[in-house]
Amino acid sequence: MNISFLKEILKELENKVRCNSCPLKDKSEPLIFEPDRGVKIMVITYGPNRTEKPKVIASLINHPTYTYLSALFGGNFRPEENATAYWTHLRKCFIDVVDENERGEIDMLATKRCRESYLIDEIKAVQPELILAVGDRVVKFLWDISEDERLEGNLKSVFMSQENGMISNSQIKECRIISKCRGSSSSQR
């Protein structure tokens, strides 16, 4: 993990350096979790909805997202202090500052801007051994940017079926994902 590169990216995000054409630039603040040490797992969720402090978002109050992540990590999901993962989003800023009638288009534009401006650099900085993609939009984005030839053929169908919820009862332990897929159990490193 390149901590100095990640800190540089997060400082730019905090100051909205790369947000020039984003419709949320002057309306909202980005949700930033800065790990206090190197981590091997990167968690990507779609984006923050209700404006809250990061400590609230990274607590059991944030149901279902945080409780889901906490369960996957066996109760040890920590994105900042004593970090166990780096948690980021496709869309960085809170969307609740926008009138509900305008949210769809603004959300789409802001998400596109964040992905292009920050997320790929975040992945390069973290250099994760495992990316946990939470939600169909995140899976689709990672699929679209992937140049991994292993995703061809049979693995492509497995990867895309995860978008539709094929894997359930999963738990991450020591950088291993242990899953029950449609009744059978399997373990991958």
mmCIF file with all atom_site columns, C-alpha atoms in Angstrom, residues 62-188:
data_model
loop_
_atom_site.group_PDB
_atom_site.id
_atom_site.type_symbol
_atom_site.label_atom_id
_atom_site.label_alt_id
_atom_site.label_comp_id
_atom_site.label_asym_id
_atom_site.label_entity_id
_atom_site.label_seq_id
_atom_site.pdbx_PDB_ins_code
_atom_site.Cartn_x
_atom_site.Cartn_y
_atom_site.Cartn_z
_atom_site.occupancy
_atom_site.B_iso_or_equiv
_atom_site.pdbx_formal_charge
_atom_site.auth_seq_id
_atom_site.auth_comp_id
_atom_site.auth_asym_id
_atom_site.auth_atom_id
_atom_site.pdbx_PDB_model_num
ATOM 1   C CA . ASN A 1 62  ? -25.532 2.818   9.705   1.00 0.00 ? 62  ASN A CA 1
ATOM 2   C CA . HIS A 1 63  ? -27.805 -0.124  9.025   1.00 0.00 ? 63  HIS A CA 1
ATOM 3   C CA . PRO A 1 64  ? -27.731 -2.075  6.753   1.00 0.00 ? 64  PRO A CA 1
ATOM 4   C CA . THR A 1 65  ? -24.401 -1.115  5.127   1.00 0.00 ? 65  THR A CA 1
ATOM 5   C CA . TYR A 1 66  ? -22.099 -1.044  8.139   1.00 0.00 ? 66  TYR A CA 1
ATOM 6   C CA . THR A 1 67  ? -23.782 -3.984  9.848   1.00 0.00 ? 67  THR A CA 1
ATOM 7   C CA . TYR A 1 68  ? -23.349 -6.018  6.641   1.00 0.00 ? 68  TYR A CA 1
ATOM 8   C CA . LEU A 1 69  ? -19.650 -5.111  6.400   1.00 0.00 ? 69  LEU A CA 1
ATOM 9   C CA . SER A 1 70  ? -19.139 -5.749  10.088  1.00 0.00 ? 70  SER A CA 1
ATOM 10  C CA . ALA A 1 71  ? -20.688 -9.208  9.727   1.00 0.00 ? 71  ALA A CA 1
ATOM 11  C CA . LEU A 1 72  ? -18.437 -10.004 6.740   1.00 0.00 ? 72  LEU A CA 1
ATOM 12  C CA . PHE A 1 73  ? -15.400 -9.094  8.835   1.00 0.00 ? 73  PHE A CA 1
ATOM 13  C CA . GLY A 1 74  ? -16.552 -11.118 11.831  1.00 0.00 ? 74  GLY A CA 1
ATOM 14  C CA . GLY A 1 75  ? -17.301 -7.931  13.793  1.00 0.00 ? 75  GLY A CA 1
ATOM 15  C CA . ASN A 1 76  ? -13.862 -6.485  13.020  1.00 0.00 ? 76  ASN A CA 1
ATOM 16  C CA . PHE A 1 77  ? -14.580 -4.031  10.205  1.00 0.00 ? 77  PHE A CA 1
ATOM 17  C CA . ARG A 1 78  ? -12.648 -0.836  10.958  1.00 0.00 ? 78  ARG A CA 1
ATOM 18  C CA . PRO A 1 79  ? -11.981 1.692   8.176   1.00 0.00 ? 79  PRO A CA 1
ATOM 19  C CA . GLU A 1 80  ? -9.918  4.204   10.209  1.00 0.00 ? 80  GLU A CA 1
ATOM 20  C CA . GLU A 1 81  ? -8.407  3.506   13.626  1.00 0.00 ? 81  GLU A CA 1
ATOM 21  C CA . ASN A 1 82  ? -6.688  0.089   13.708  1.00 0.00 ? 82  ASN A CA 1
ATOM 22  C CA . ALA A 1 83  ? -7.915  -0.245  10.125  1.00 0.00 ? 83  ALA A CA 1
ATOM 23  C CA . THR A 1 84  ? -8.810  -3.674  8.762   1.00 0.00 ? 84  THR A CA 1
ATOM 24  C CA . ALA A 1 85  ? -9.851  -2.344  5.327   1.00 0.00 ? 85  ALA A CA 1
ATOM 25  C CA . TYR A 1 86  ? -9.901  0.763   3.189   1.00 0.00 ? 86  TYR A CA 1
ATOM 26  C CA . TRP A 1 87  ? -13.536 1.842   2.643   1.00 0.00 ? 87  TRP A CA 1
ATOM 27  C CA . THR A 1 88  ? -14.417 4.101   -0.254  1.00 0.00 ? 88  THR A CA 1
ATOM 28  C CA . HIS A 1 89  ? -17.332 4.780   -2.613  1.00 0.00 ? 89  HIS A CA 1
ATOM 29  C CA . LEU A 1 90  ? -18.109 5.261   -6.296  1.00 0.00 ? 90  LEU A CA 1
ATOM 30  C CA . ARG A 1 91  ? -19.842 8.559   -5.439  1.00 0.00 ? 91  ARG A CA 1
ATOM 31  C CA . LYS A 1 92  ? -17.906 10.356  -2.714  1.00 0.00 ? 92  LYS A CA 1
ATOM 32  C CA . CYS A 1 93  ? -20.385 13.041  -1.558  1.00 0.00 ? 93  CYS A CA 1
ATOM 33  C CA . PHE A 1 94  ? -23.703 12.809  0.258   1.00 0.00 ? 94  PHE A CA 1
ATOM 34  C CA . ILE A 1 95  ? -26.716 12.941  -2.071  1.00 0.00 ? 95  ILE A CA 1
ATOM 35  C CA . ASP A 1 96  ? -29.390 14.053  0.424   1.00 0.00 ? 96  ASP A CA 1
ATOM 36  C CA . VAL A 1 97  ? -28.483 17.720  -0.172  1.00 0.00 ? 97  VAL A CA 1
ATOM 37  C CA . VAL A 1 98  ? -30.177 17.533  -3.581  1.00 0.00 ? 98  VAL A CA 1
ATOM 38  C CA . ASP A 1 99  ? -33.932 17.827  -4.114  1.00 0.00 ? 99  ASP A CA 1
ATOM 39  C CA . GLU A 1 100 ? -35.439 14.375  -4.646  1.00 0.00 ? 100 GLU A CA 1
ATOM 40  C CA . ASN A 1 101 ? -36.767 15.362  -8.094  1.00 0.00 ? 101 ASN A CA 1
ATOM 41  C CA . GLU A 1 102 ? -33.208 16.104  -9.297  1.00 0.00 ? 102 GLU A CA 1
ATOM 42  C CA . ARG A 1 103 ? -31.356 13.249  -7.564  1.00 0.00 ? 103 ARG A CA 1
ATOM 43  C CA . GLY A 1 104 ? -31.311 10.707  -10.391 1.00 0.00 ? 104 GLY A CA 1
ATOM 44  C CA . GLU A 1 105 ? -29.446 12.786  -12.929 1.00 0.00 ? 105 GLU A CA 1
ATOM 45  C CA . ILE A 1 106 ? -27.195 14.541  -10.388 1.00 0.00 ? 106 ILE A CA 1
ATOM 46  C CA . ASP A 1 107 ? -26.336 11.198  -8.773  1.00 0.00 ? 107 ASP A CA 1
ATOM 47  C CA . MET A 1 108 ? -25.390 9.732   -12.145 1.00 0.00 ? 108 MET A CA 1
ATOM 48  C CA . LEU A 1 109 ? -23.206 12.728  -13.101 1.00 0.00 ? 109 LEU A CA 1
ATOM 49  C CA . ALA A 1 110 ? -21.517 12.950  -9.682  1.00 0.00 ? 110 ALA A CA 1
ATOM 50  C CA . THR A 1 111 ? -20.832 9.202   -9.620  1.00 0.00 ? 111 THR A CA 1
ATOM 51  C CA . LYS A 1 112 ? -19.252 9.330   -13.070 1.00 0.00 ? 112 LYS A CA 1
ATOM 52  C CA . ARG A 1 113 ? -17.064 12.263  -12.045 1.00 0.00 ? 113 ARG A CA 1
ATOM 53  C CA . CYS A 1 114 ? -15.892 10.565  -8.818  1.00 0.00 ? 114 CYS A CA 1
ATOM 54  C CA . ARG A 1 115 ? -15.064 7.298   -10.557 1.00 0.00 ? 115 ARG A CA 1
ATOM 55  C CA . GLU A 1 116 ? -13.017 9.060   -13.209 1.00 0.00 ? 116 GLU A CA 1
ATOM 56  C CA . SER A 1 117 ? -11.340 11.500  -10.830 1.00 0.00 ? 117 SER A CA 1
ATOM 57  C CA . TYR A 1 118 ? -10.505 9.433   -7.764  1.00 0.00 ? 118 TYR A CA 1
ATOM 58  C CA . LEU A 1 119 ? -11.411 5.751   -7.623  1.00 0.00 ? 119 LEU A CA 1
ATOM 59  C CA . ILE A 1 120 ? -8.858  4.332   -10.056 1.00 0.00 ? 120 ILE A CA 1
ATOM 60  C CA . ASP A 1 121 ? -6.079  6.239   -8.273  1.00 0.00 ? 121 ASP A CA 1
ATOM 61  C CA . GLU A 1 122 ? -7.365  4.985   -4.916  1.00 0.00 ? 122 GLU A CA 1
ATOM 62  C CA . ILE A 1 123 ? -7.127  1.391   -6.180  1.00 0.00 ? 123 ILE A CA 1
ATOM 63  C CA . LYS A 1 124 ? -3.571  2.036   -7.416  1.00 0.00 ? 124 LYS A CA 1
ATOM 64  C CA . ALA A 1 125 ? -2.583  3.563   -4.057  1.00 0.00 ? 125 ALA A CA 1
ATOM 65  C CA . VAL A 1 126 ? -4.109  0.828   -1.880  1.00 0.00 ? 126 VAL A CA 1
ATOM 66  C CA . GLN A 1 127 ? -2.889  -2.059  -4.088  1.00 0.00 ? 127 GLN A CA 1
ATOM 67  C CA . PRO A 1 128 ? -5.431  -4.393  -2.452  1.00 0.00 ? 128 PRO A CA 1
ATOM 68  C CA . GLU A 1 129 ? -5.171  -8.162  -2.411  1.00 0.00 ? 129 GLU A CA 1
ATOM 69  C CA . LEU A 1 130 ? -8.974  -8.254  -2.303  1.00 0.00 ? 130 LEU A CA 1
ATOM 70  C CA . ILE A 1 131 ? -11.574 -5.752  -3.476  1.00 0.00 ? 131 ILE A CA 1
ATOM 71  C CA . LEU A 1 132 ? -14.973 -6.260  -1.901  1.00 0.00 ? 132 LEU A CA 1
ATOM 72  C CA . ALA A 1 133 ? -17.507 -4.757  -4.313  1.00 0.00 ? 133 ALA A CA 1
ATOM 73  C CA . VAL A 1 134 ? -20.809 -4.069  -2.563  1.00 0.00 ? 134 VAL A CA 1
ATOM 74  C CA . GLY A 1 135 ? -23.715 -3.546  -4.941  1.00 0.00 ? 135 GLY A CA 1
ATOM 75  C CA . ASP A 1 136 ? -24.417 -4.047  -8.613  1.00 0.00 ? 136 ASP A CA 1
ATOM 76  C CA . ARG A 1 137 ? -23.163 -0.603  -9.695  1.00 0.00 ? 137 ARG A CA 1
ATOM 77  C CA . VAL A 1 138 ? -19.787 -1.219  -8.056  1.00 0.00 ? 138 VAL A CA 1
ATOM 78  C CA . VAL A 1 139 ? -19.491 -4.683  -9.618  1.00 0.00 ? 139 VAL A CA 1
ATOM 79  C CA . LYS A 1 140 ? -20.369 -3.247  -13.046 1.00 0.00 ? 140 LYS A CA 1
ATOM 80  C CA . PHE A 1 141 ? -17.774 -0.464  -12.688 1.00 0.00 ? 141 PHE A CA 1
ATOM 81  C CA . LEU A 1 142 ? -15.027 -2.917  -11.724 1.00 0.00 ? 142 LEU A CA 1
ATOM 82  C CA . TRP A 1 143 ? -16.046 -5.209  -14.559 1.00 0.00 ? 143 TRP A CA 1
ATOM 83  C CA . ASP A 1 144 ? -15.874 -2.310  -17.021 1.00 0.00 ? 144 ASP A CA 1
ATOM 84  C CA . ILE A 1 145 ? -12.363 -1.209  -15.977 1.00 0.00 ? 145 ILE A CA 1
ATOM 85  C CA . SER A 1 146 ? -10.900 -4.689  -15.518 1.00 0.00 ? 146 SER A CA 1
ATOM 86  C CA . GLU A 1 147 ? -8.272  -5.887  -17.948 1.00 0.00 ? 147 GLU A CA 1
ATOM 87  C CA . ASP A 1 148 ? -7.981  -9.212  -16.141 1.00 0.00 ? 148 ASP A CA 1
ATOM 88  C CA . GLU A 1 149 ? -8.144  -11.952 -18.756 1.00 0.00 ? 149 GLU A CA 1
ATOM 89  C CA . ARG A 1 150 ? -9.146  -14.480 -16.069 1.00 0.00 ? 150 ARG A CA 1
ATOM 90  C CA . LEU A 1 151 ? -12.637 -12.966 -16.235 1.00 0.00 ? 151 LEU A CA 1
ATOM 91  C CA . GLU A 1 152 ? -13.206 -14.501 -19.652 1.00 0.00 ? 152 GLU A CA 1
ATOM 92  C CA . GLY A 1 153 ? -15.240 -17.658 -20.132 1.00 0.00 ? 153 GLY A CA 1
ATOM 93  C CA . ASN A 1 154 ? -16.656 -19.404 -17.061 1.00 0.00 ? 154 ASN A CA 1
ATOM 94  C CA . LEU A 1 155 ? -15.241 -16.951 -14.528 1.00 0.00 ? 155 LEU A CA 1
ATOM 95  C CA . LYS A 1 156 ? -17.001 -14.095 -16.309 1.00 0.00 ? 156 LYS A CA 1
ATOM 96  C CA . SER A 1 157 ? -20.392 -15.687 -15.647 1.00 0.00 ? 157 SER A CA 1
ATOM 97  C CA . VAL A 1 158 ? -19.494 -16.318 -11.983 1.00 0.00 ? 158 VAL A CA 1
ATOM 98  C CA . PHE A 1 159 ? -18.321 -12.724 -11.517 1.00 0.00 ? 159 PHE A CA 1
ATOM 99  C CA . MET A 1 160 ? -21.431 -11.267 -13.135 1.00 0.00 ? 160 MET A CA 1
ATOM 100 C CA . SER A 1 161 ? -23.792 -13.600 -11.251 1.00 0.00 ? 161 SER A CA 1
ATOM 101 C CA . GLN A 1 162 ? -22.400 -12.196 -7.996  1.00 0.00 ? 162 GLN A CA 1
ATOM 102 C CA . GLU A 1 163 ? -23.971 -8.932  -9.097  1.00 0.00 ? 163 GLU A CA 1
ATOM 103 C CA . ASN A 1 164 ? -27.326 -10.670 -8.756  1.00 0.00 ? 164 ASN A CA 1
ATOM 104 C CA . GLY A 1 165 ? -26.673 -12.014 -5.268  1.00 0.00 ? 165 GLY A CA 1
ATOM 105 C CA . MET A 1 166 ? -25.387 -15.543 -5.907  1.00 0.00 ? 166 MET A CA 1
ATOM 106 C CA . ILE A 1 167 ? -22.984 -15.494 -2.947  1.00 0.00 ? 167 ILE A CA 1
ATOM 107 C CA . SER A 1 168 ? -24.522 -15.390 0.506   1.00 0.00 ? 168 SER A CA 1
ATOM 108 C CA . ASN A 1 169 ? -23.371 -16.078 4.062   1.00 0.00 ? 169 ASN A CA 1
ATOM 109 C CA . SER A 1 170 ? -19.848 -14.815 3.324   1.00 0.00 ? 170 SER A CA 1
ATOM 110 C CA . GLN A 1 171 ? -17.269 -13.880 5.910   1.00 0.00 ? 171 GLN A CA 1
ATOM 111 C CA . ILE A 1 172 ? -13.756 -12.495 5.476   1.00 0.00 ? 172 ILE A CA 1
ATOM 112 C CA . LYS A 1 173 ? -11.084 -13.865 7.791   1.00 0.00 ? 173 LYS A CA 1
ATOM 113 C CA . GLU A 1 174 ? -7.386  -13.026 7.470   1.00 0.00 ? 174 GLU A CA 1
ATOM 114 C CA . CYS A 1 175 ? -7.667  -11.920 3.828   1.00 0.00 ? 175 CYS A CA 1
ATOM 115 C CA . ARG A 1 176 ? -9.574  -15.078 2.906   1.00 0.00 ? 176 ARG A CA 1
ATOM 116 C CA . ILE A 1 177 ? -13.142 -15.121 1.732   1.00 0.00 ? 177 ILE A CA 1
ATOM 117 C CA . ILE A 1 178 ? -15.177 -18.057 2.904   1.00 0.00 ? 178 ILE A CA 1
ATOM 118 C CA . SER A 1 179 ? -18.528 -18.387 1.150   1.00 0.00 ? 179 SER A CA 1
ATOM 119 C CA . LYS A 1 180 ? -21.544 -20.632 0.923   1.00 0.00 ? 180 LYS A CA 1
ATOM 120 C CA . CYS A 1 181 ? -22.661 -20.554 -2.694  1.00 0.00 ? 181 CYS A CA 1
ATOM 121 C CA . ARG A 1 182 ? -26.113 -21.989 -3.220  1.00 0.00 ? 182 ARG A CA 1
ATOM 122 C CA . GLY A 1 183 ? -25.822 -24.573 -0.494  1.00 0.00 ? 183 GLY A CA 1
ATOM 123 C CA . SER A 1 184 ? -22.224 -25.713 -1.027  1.00 0.00 ? 184 SER A CA 1
ATOM 124 C CA . SER A 1 185 ? -19.256 -24.316 0.861   1.00 0.00 ? 185 SER A CA 1
ATOM 125 C CA . SER A 1 186 ? -16.014 -23.193 -0.706  1.00 0.00 ? 186 SER A CA 1
ATOM 126 C CA . SER A 1 187 ? -12.900 -21.314 0.349   1.00 0.00 ? 187 SER A CA 1
ATOM 127 C CA . GLN A 1 188 ? -10.724 -19.073 -1.796  1.00 0.00 ? 188 GLN A CA 1
#
